[in-house]
Coordinates of C-alpha atoms in Angstrom, one line a residue:
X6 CA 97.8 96.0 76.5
X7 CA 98.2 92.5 76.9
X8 CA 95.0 90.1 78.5
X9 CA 96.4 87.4 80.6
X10 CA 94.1 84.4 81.9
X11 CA 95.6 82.0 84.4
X12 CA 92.7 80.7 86.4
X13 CA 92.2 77.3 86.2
X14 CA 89.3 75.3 85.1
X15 CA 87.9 72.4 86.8
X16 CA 89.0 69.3 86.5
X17 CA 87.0 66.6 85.1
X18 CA 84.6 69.3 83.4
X19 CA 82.9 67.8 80.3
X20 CA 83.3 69.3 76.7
X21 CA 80.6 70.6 75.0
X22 CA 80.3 69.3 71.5
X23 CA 80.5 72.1 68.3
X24 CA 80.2 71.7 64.3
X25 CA 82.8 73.0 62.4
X26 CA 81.2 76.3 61.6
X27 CA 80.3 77.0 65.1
X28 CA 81.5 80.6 66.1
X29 CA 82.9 82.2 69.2
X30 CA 79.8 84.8 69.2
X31 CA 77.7 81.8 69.7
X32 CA 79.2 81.4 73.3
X33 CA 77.3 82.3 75.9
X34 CA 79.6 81.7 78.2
X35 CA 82.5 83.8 79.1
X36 CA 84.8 80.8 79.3
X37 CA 84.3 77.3 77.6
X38 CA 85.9 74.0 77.0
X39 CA 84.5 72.3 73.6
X40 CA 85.1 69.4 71.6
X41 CA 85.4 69.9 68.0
X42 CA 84.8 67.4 65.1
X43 CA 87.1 65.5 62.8
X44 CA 87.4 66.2 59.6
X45 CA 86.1 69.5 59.1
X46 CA 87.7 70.8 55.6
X47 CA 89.9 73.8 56.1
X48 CA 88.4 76.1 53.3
X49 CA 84.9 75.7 55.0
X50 CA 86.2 78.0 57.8
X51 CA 85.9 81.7 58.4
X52 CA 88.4 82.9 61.0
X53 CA 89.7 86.2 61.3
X54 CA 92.7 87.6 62.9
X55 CA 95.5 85.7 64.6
X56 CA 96.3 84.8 68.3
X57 CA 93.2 86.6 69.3
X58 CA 90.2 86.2 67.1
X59 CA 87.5 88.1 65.9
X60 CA 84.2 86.3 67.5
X61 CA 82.5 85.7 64.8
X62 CA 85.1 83.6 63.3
X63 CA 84.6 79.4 63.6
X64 CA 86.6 78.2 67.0
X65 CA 87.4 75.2 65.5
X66 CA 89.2 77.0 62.4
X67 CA 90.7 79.1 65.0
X68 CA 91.7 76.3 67.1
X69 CA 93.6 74.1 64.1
X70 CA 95.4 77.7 63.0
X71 CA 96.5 78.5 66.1
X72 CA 97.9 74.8 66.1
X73 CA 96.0 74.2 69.3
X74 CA 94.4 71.0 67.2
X75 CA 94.5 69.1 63.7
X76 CA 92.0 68.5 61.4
X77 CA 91.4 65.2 63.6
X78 CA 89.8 67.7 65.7
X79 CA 89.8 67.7 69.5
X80 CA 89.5 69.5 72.7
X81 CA 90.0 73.5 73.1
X82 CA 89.7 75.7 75.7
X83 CA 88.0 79.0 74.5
X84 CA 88.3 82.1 76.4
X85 CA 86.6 85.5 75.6
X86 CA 88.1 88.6 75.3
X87 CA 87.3 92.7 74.4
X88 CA 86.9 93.5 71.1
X89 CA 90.1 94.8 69.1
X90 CA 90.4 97.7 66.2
X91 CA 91.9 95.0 64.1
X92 CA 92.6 91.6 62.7
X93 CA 95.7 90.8 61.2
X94 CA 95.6 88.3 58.3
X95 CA 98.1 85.1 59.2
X96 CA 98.2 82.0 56.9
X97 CA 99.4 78.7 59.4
X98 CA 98.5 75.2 59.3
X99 CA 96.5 75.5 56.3
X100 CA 94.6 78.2 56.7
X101 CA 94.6 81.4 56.1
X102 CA 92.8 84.1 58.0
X103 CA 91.5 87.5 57.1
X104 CA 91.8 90.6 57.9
X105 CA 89.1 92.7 59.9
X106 CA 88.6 96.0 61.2
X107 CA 87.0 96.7 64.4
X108 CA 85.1 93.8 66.3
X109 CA 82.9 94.3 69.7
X110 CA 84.6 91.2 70.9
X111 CA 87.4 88.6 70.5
X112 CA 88.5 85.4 72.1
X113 CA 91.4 83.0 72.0
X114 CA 92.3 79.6 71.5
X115 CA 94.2 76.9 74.1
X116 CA 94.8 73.0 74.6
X117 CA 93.1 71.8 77.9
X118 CA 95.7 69.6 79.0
X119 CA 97.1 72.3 81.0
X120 CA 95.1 73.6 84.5
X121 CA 95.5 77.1 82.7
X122 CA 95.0 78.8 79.8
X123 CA 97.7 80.3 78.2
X124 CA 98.5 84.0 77.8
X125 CA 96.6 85.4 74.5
X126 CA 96.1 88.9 73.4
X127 CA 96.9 91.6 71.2
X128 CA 100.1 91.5 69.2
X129 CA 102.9 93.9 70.2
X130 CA 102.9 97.3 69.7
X131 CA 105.9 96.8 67.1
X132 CA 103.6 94.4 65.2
X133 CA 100.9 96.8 64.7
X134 CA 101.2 99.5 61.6
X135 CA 101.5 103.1 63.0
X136 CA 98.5 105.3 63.6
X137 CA 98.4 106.8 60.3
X138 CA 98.7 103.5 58.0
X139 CA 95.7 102.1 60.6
X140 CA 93.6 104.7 59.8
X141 CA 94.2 105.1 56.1
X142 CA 93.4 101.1 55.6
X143 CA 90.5 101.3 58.1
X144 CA 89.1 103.8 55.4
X145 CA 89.8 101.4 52.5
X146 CA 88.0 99.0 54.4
X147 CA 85.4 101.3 54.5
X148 CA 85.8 102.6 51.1
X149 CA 86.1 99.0 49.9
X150 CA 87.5 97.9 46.2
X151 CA 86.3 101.3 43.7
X152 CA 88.3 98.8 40.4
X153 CA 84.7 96.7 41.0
X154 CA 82.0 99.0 41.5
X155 CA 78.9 96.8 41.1
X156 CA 75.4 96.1 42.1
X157 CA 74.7 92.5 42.2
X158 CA 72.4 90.0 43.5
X159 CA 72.9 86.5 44.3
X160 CA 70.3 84.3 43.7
X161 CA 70.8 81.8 45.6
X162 CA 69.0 77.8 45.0
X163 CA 66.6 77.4 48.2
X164 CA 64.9 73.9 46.2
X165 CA 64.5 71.3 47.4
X166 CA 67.2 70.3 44.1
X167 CA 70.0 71.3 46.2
X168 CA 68.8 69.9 50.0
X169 CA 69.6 71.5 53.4
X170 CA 73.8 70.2 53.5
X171 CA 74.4 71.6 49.8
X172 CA 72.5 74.9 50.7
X173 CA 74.9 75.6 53.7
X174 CA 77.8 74.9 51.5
X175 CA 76.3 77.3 49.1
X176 CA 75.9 80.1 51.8
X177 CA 79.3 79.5 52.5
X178 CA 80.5 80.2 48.7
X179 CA 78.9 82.8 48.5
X180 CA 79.7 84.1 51.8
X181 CA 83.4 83.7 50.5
X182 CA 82.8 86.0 47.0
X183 CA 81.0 88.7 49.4
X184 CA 84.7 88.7 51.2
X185 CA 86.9 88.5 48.3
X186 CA 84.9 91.4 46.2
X187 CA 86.1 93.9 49.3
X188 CA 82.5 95.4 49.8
X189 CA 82.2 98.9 50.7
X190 CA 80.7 102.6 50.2
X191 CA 82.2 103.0 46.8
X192 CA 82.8 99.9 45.8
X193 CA 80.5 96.8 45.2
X194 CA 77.5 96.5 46.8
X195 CA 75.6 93.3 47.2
X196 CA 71.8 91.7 47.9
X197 CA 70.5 88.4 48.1
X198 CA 67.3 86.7 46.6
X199 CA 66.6 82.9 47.4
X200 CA 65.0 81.1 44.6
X201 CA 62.6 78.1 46.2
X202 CA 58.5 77.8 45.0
X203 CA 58.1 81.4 45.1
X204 CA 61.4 84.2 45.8
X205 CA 61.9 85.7 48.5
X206 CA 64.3 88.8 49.0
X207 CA 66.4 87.9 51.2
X208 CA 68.0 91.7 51.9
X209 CA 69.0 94.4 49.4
X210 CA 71.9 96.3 48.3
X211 CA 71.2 99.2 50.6
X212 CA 71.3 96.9 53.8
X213 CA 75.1 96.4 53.9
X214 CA 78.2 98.0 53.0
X215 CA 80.4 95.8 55.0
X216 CA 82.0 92.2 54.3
X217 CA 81.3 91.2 58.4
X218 CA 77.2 92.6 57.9
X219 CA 76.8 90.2 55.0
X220 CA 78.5 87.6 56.5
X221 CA 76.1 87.5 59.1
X222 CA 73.3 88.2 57.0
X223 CA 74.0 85.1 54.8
X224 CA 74.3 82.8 57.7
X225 CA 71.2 84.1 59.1
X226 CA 69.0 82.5 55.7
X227 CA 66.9 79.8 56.3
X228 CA 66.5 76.9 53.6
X229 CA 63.4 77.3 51.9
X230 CA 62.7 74.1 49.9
X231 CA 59.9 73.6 47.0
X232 CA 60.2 73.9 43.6
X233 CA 62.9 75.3 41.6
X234 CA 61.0 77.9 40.3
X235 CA 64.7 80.1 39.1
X236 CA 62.8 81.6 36.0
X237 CA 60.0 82.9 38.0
X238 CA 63.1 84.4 40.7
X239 CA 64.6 85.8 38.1
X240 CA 62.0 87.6 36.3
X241 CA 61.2 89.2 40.1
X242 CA 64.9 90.1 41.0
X243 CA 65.3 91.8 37.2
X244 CA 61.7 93.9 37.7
X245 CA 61.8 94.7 41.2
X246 CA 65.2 94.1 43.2
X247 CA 67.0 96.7 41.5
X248 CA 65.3 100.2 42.5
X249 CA 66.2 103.5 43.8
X250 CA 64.7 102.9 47.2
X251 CA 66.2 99.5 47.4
X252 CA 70.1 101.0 47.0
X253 CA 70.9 100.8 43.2
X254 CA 73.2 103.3 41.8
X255 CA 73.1 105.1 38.8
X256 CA 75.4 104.5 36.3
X257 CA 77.0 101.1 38.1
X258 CA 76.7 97.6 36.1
X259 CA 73.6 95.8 37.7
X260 CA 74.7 92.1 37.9
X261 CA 72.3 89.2 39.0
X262 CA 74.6 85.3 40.0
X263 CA 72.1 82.9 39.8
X264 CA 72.9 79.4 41.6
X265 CA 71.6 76.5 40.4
X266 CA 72.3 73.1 41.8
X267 CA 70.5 70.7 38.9
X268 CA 68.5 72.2 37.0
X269 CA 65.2 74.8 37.1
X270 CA 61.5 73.6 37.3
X271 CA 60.3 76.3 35.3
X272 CA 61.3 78.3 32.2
X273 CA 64.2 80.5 32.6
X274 CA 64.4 81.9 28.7
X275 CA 61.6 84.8 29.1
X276 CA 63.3 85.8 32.5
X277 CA 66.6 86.0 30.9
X278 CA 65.1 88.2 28.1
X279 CA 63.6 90.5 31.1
X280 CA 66.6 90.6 32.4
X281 CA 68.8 91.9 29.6
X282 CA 65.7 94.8 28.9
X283 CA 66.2 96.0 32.2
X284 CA 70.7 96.1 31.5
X285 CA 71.2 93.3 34.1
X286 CA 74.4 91.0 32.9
X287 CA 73.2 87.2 34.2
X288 CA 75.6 85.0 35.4
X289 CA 74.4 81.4 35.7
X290 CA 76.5 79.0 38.3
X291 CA 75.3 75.7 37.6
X292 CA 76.4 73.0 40.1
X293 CA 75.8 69.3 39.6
X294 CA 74.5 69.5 35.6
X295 CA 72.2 66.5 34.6
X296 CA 73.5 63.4 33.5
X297 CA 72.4 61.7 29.8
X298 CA 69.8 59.4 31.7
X299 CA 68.7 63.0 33.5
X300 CA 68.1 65.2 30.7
X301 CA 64.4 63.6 29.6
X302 CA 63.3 65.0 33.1
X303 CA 64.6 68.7 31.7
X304 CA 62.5 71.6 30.6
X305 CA 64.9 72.8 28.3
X306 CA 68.5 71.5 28.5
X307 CA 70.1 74.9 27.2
X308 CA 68.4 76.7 29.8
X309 CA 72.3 78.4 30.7
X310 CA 72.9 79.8 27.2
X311 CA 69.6 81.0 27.0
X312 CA 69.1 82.9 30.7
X313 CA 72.5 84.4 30.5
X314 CA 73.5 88.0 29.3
X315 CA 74.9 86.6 26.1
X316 CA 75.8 83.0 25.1
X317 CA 79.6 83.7 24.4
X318 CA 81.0 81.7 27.8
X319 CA 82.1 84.8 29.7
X320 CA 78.5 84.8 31.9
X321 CA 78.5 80.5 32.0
X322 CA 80.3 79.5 35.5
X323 CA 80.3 75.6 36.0
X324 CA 81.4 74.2 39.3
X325 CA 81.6 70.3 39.7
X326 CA 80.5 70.2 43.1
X327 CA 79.6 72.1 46.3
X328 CA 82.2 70.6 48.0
X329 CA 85.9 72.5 47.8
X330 CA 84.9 75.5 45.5
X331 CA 87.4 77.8 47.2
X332 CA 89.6 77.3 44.0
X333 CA 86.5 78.7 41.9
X334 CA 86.4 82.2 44.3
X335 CA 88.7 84.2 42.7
X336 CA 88.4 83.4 38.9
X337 CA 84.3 84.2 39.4
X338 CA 85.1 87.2 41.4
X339 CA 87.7 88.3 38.2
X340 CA 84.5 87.9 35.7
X341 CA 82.0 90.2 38.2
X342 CA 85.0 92.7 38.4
X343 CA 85.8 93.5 34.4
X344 CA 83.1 95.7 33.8
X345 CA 84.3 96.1 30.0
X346 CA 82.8 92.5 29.8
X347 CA 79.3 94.0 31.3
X348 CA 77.7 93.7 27.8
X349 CA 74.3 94.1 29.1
X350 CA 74.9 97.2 31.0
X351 CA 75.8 99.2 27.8
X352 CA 72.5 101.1 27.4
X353 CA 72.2 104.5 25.3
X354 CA 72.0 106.8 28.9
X355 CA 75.6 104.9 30.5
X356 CA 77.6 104.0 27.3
X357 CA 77.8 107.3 25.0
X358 CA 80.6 109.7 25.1
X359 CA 78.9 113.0 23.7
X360 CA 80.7 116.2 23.0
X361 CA 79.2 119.2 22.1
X362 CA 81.1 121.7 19.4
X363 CA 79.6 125.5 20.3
X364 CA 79.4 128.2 18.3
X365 CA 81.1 131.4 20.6
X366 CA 80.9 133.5 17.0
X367 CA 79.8 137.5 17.7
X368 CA 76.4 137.0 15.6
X369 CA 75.1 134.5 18.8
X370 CA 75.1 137.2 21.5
X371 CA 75.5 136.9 25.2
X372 CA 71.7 136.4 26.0
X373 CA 71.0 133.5 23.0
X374 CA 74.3 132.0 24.5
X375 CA 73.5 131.2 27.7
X376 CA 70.2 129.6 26.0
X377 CA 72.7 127.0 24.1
X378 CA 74.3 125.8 27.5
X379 CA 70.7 125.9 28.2
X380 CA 70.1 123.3 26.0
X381 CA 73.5 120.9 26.3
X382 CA 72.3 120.6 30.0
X383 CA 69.2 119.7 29.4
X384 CA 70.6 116.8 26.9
X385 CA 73.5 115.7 29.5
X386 CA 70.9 115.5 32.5
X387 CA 69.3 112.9 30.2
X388 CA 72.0 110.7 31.0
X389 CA 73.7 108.5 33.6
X390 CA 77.3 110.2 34.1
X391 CA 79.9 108.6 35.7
X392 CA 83.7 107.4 35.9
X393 CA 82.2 103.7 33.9
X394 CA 79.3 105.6 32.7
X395 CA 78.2 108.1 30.2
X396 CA 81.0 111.0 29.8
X397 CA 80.1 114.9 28.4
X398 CA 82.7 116.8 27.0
X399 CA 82.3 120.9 25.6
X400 CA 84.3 122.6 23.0
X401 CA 83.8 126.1 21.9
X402 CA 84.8 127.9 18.9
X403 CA 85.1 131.0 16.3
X404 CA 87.8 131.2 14.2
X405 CA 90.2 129.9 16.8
X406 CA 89.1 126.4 19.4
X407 CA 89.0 126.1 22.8
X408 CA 88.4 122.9 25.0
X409 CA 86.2 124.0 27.8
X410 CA 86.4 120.5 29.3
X411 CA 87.0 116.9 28.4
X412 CA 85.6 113.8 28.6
X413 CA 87.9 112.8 31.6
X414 CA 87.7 115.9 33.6
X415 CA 83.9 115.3 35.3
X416 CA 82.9 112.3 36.1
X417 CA 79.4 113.1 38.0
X418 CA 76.2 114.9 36.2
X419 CA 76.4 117.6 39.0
X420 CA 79.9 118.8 37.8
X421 CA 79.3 118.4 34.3
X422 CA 76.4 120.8 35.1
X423 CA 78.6 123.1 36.5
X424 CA 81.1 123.5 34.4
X425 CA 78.3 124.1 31.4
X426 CA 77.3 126.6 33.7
X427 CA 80.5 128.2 33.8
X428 CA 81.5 128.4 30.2
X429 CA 82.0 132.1 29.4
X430 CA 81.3 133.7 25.5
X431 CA 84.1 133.9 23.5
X432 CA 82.7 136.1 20.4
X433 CA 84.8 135.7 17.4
X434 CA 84.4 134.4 13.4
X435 CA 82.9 131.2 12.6
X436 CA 85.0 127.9 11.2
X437 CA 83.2 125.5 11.8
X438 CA 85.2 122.6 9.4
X439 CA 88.4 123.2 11.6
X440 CA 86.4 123.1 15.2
X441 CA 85.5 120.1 14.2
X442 CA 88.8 118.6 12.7
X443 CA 90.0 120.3 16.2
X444 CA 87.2 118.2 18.4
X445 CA 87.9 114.9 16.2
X446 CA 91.6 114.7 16.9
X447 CA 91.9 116.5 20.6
X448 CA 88.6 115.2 22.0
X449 CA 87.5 112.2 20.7
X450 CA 91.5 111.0 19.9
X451 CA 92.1 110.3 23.5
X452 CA 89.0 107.5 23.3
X453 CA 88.6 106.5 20.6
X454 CA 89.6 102.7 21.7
X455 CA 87.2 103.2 24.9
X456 CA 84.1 100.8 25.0
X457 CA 81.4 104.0 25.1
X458 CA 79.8 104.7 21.3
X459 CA 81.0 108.6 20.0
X460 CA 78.6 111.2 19.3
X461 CA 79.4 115.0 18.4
X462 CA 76.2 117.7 18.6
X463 CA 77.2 120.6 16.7
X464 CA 75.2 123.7 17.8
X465 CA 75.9 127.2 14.9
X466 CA 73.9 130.0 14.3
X467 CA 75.4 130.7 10.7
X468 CA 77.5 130.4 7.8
X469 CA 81.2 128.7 8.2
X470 CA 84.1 130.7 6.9
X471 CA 85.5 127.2 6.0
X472 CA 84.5 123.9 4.6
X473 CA 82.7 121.6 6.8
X474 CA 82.3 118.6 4.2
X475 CA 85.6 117.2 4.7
X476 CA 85.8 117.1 8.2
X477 CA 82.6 116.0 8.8
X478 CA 83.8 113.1 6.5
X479 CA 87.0 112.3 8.8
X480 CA 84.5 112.3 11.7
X481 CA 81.9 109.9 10.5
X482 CA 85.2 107.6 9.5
X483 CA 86.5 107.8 12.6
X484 CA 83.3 106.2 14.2
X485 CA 81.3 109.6 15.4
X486 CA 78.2 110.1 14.8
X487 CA 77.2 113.7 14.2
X488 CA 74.0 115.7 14.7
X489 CA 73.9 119.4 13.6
X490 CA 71.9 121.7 14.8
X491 CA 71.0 125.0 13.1
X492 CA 69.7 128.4 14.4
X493 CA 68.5 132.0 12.9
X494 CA 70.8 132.3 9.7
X495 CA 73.0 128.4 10.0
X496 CA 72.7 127.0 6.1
X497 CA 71.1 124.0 5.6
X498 CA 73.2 123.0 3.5
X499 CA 76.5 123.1 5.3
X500 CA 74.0 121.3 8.5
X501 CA 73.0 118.2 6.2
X502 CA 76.7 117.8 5.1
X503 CA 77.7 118.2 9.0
X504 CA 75.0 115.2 9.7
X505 CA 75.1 111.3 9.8
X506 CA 73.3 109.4 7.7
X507 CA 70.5 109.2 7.8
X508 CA 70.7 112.9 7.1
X509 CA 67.3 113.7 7.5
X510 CA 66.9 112.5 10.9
X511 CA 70.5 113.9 12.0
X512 CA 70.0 117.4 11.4
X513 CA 67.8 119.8 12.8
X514 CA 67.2 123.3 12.4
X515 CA 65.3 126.5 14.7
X516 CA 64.6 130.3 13.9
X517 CA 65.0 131.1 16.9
X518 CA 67.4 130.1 20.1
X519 CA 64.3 129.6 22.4
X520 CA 63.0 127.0 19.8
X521 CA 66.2 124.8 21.1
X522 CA 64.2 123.2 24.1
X523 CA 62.0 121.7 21.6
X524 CA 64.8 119.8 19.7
X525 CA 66.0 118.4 23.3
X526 CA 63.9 115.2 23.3
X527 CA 64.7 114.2 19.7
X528 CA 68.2 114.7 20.2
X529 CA 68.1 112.2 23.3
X530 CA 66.2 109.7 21.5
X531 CA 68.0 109.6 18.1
X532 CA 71.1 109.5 20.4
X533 CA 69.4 106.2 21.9
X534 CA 68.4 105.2 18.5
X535 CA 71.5 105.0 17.1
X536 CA 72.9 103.3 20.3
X537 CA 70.6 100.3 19.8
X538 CA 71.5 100.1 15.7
X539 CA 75.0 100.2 16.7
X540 CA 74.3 96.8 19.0
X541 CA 72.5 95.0 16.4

């Protein structure tokens, strides 16, 4: 379908004046002439699509791509049009526009030196990807980037520090990081907190899972003013932003990007401290640090090293000035995206690979059996399970080994519940020294290099056939840390040379398979324990 509009305008009809961020949705008219500034800077613009425009891209930046003006600015003719099911992405005359999916409506771009304006619509059907490729990016779109999952939350300067001019600019920068992280279902989801005398949330994660909804929402925040007060906004956006009901997601890096333009009225160190309890990486973006003459007026001048997750220049951003940060989009969108770098995310229940070695031997029994996978779920459900999470893997053995499932093969709790549930008795001898030489090399090879801390649970009922020294050895050197856990007639012997020292507090034994729901919440917490030693 192509729109065609050839009816005149009168002559002699007076422009309306726009800013440079002024948008085709703010129109209230179905057809306009406007006058746009000079010197509007070309990264300040949003514009999406090409030849016909999504409407809540700026008609100035839509004007100077479609080469209708220059940055001198000018007089354009804007013209609305039906929404379309998408917005190609075209760089021209410095800009480059973005890609969107599915607007309510559109409008187009012309000089007004002509009596009519010329013909703008749709691109031809050759130009458009076939049905199929539509549909599959429409769900990426939706989908958005799963290489970043991510809860964060911007807080954003709203002091009087900053001023109403650098604010906007802010919005805008931050408006820009929203677009470039490719928001979505399954991949990043963001929130915004403004920091001014008191906070003030400004929406939560749950609120948006769109790029075009936060856009809006960002240029929908009023400037505040008051007080710096970024300590006391952060301390609230660590305790109470990042909630169940408010949209967090289990297992995901939480990530709070705190903007500050100068430098905070209040202390920021205790909030920072919060922060990192709760698993929340800090970014700091300072903007505009204070000069020599500047820093008498300063609470504390190493306010950055001490808010953020850790002082080693990873979770430090400095930009120079709010004006032309473009350039600083990407490499700050790079740092939110390595979760590997998430240092304050690793807590005992997201960061622990934990495989548990089963004893299948005939002396266990069908009955006391399905008590032990009673137990390993009640230890998984303890933790946060997930693709960048905490990973459960099972092993099961009598004189021979089998792999019941891996670390890589469930990545959600629900599964991993599942497939405990569906582990079937083997019945057999007991060797325990080679099941675990067996789980060492098959199961925890594989990861060894990964970021998540090893653990091994051994769970037997009796004597090993074989030596369980040595192995247990090879284990501990290779970085896993073992707990064994005895029941009816297992040695205590062979279960303090399975364990990791500390022995005592590594080893735990039961008469009888119902006394293994006891043990549960010491395993969890020595799990935990460990965690946190291995941090220190």
């Amino acid at each position: 379908m192509i729109y065609a509009v050839t009816k005149s305008l009168k002559s002699g009809c007076t422009p309306t004046t726009i800013t440079c961020l002024t948008r085709g949705v703010d129109l209230r008219k179905e057809r306009a002439d406007v006058l746009c500034p000079a010197g509007c800077p070309l990264w300040q613009f949003y514009v999406f699509g090409n030849v016909v425009y999504a409407s809540l891209s700026s008609i100035c930046g839509a004007a100077i791509h479609r080469g209708v003006i220059t940055s001198a600015g000018g007089a354009v003719r804007v013209q609305t049009l039906p929404g379309q099911e998408n917005y190609s992405a075209v760089y021209a005359n410095g800009i480059q526009s973005q890609v969107l999916t599915r607007w309510a409506s559109s409008f187009s771009v012309a000089g007004t030196k002509s009596g009519a304006l010329e013909v703008a619509g749709r691109p031809l059907s050759t130009a458009h990807p076939s049905t199929g490729k539509r549909l599959k990016k429409l769900l990426e779109k939706k989908v958005g980037n799963k290489d970043c999952k991510a809860d964060i939350a911007f807080l954003i300067d709203g002091s009087y520090n900053i001023g109403q001019r650098r604010f906007n600019l802010q919005k805008n920068f931050v408006g820009k990081i929203a677009v470039m992280l490719r928001i979505g279902t399954e991949g990043p989801h963001v929130g915004v907190v403004q920091a001014s005398e008191h906070p003030k949330t400004e929406f939560y994660l749950k609120n948006f899972t769109a790029a075009k909804d936060v856009l809006f929402a960002i240029k929908e925040i009023g400037f505040r003013g008051g007080n710096s007060n970024t300590g006391k906004a952060l301390k609230h956006t660590a305790q109470r932003f990042f909630s169940l009901e408010n949209g967090v997601r289990r297992g995901i890096p939480k990530i709070i990007v705190v903007f500050i333009d100068g430098w905070p009225s209040d202390d920021i160190e205790e909030a920072g401290i919060v922060a990192r309890e709760f698993g929340i990486n800090v970014f700091i973006v300072s903007v505009a640090r204070p000069t020599t003459e500047e820093q008498g007026m300063v609470q504390d001048v190493g306010f950055v090293d001490k808010a953020v997750c850790q002082n080693n220049g990873f979770f430090s951003y400095h930009i120079p000035t709010w004006f032309g940060t473009t350039k600083y989009v990407k490499p700050l969108v790079q740092k939110l995206c390595s979760h590997e770098q998430m240092l304050c995310s690793k807590t005992c229940y997201n960061s622990v690979n934990i495989a548990f070695l089963i004893d299948g031997s005939s002396s266990v029994g069908d009955s006391n059996f399905r008590l032990v996978l009673e137990f390993i779920s009640n230890v998984a459900k303890a933790f946060e399970i997930s693709d960048i999470g905490s990973k459960i893997a099972a092993v099961q053995f009598t004189y021979d080994q089998r792999i019941e499932f891996s670390f890589t093969d469930y990545t959600t709790k629900e599964k991993v519940l599942s497939a405990v549930r569906g582990i079937r008795y083997m019945s057999g001898g007991t060797a325990t020294g080679d099941a675990i030489s067996f789980t060492t090399r098959n199961v925890f090879g594989p990861v060894r290099e990964g970021p998540n801390k090893n653990f091994l649970v051994v769970l037997t009922d009796g004597q090993s056939y074989d030596d369980v020294r040595g192995p247990a050895a090879a284990a501990h050197k290779a970085g896993i840390t073992v707990f064994s856990i005895g029941v009816a007639w297992a040695p205590l012997d062979d279960l303090k040379d399975m364990a990791s020292e500390p022995r005592e507090s590594h080893n735990f034994f039961t008469r009888e398979f119902t006394g293994l729901e006891q043990i549960v919440p010491d395993v969890v917490r020595g799990i935990c324990r460990d965690f946190l030693n291995s941090k220190q």
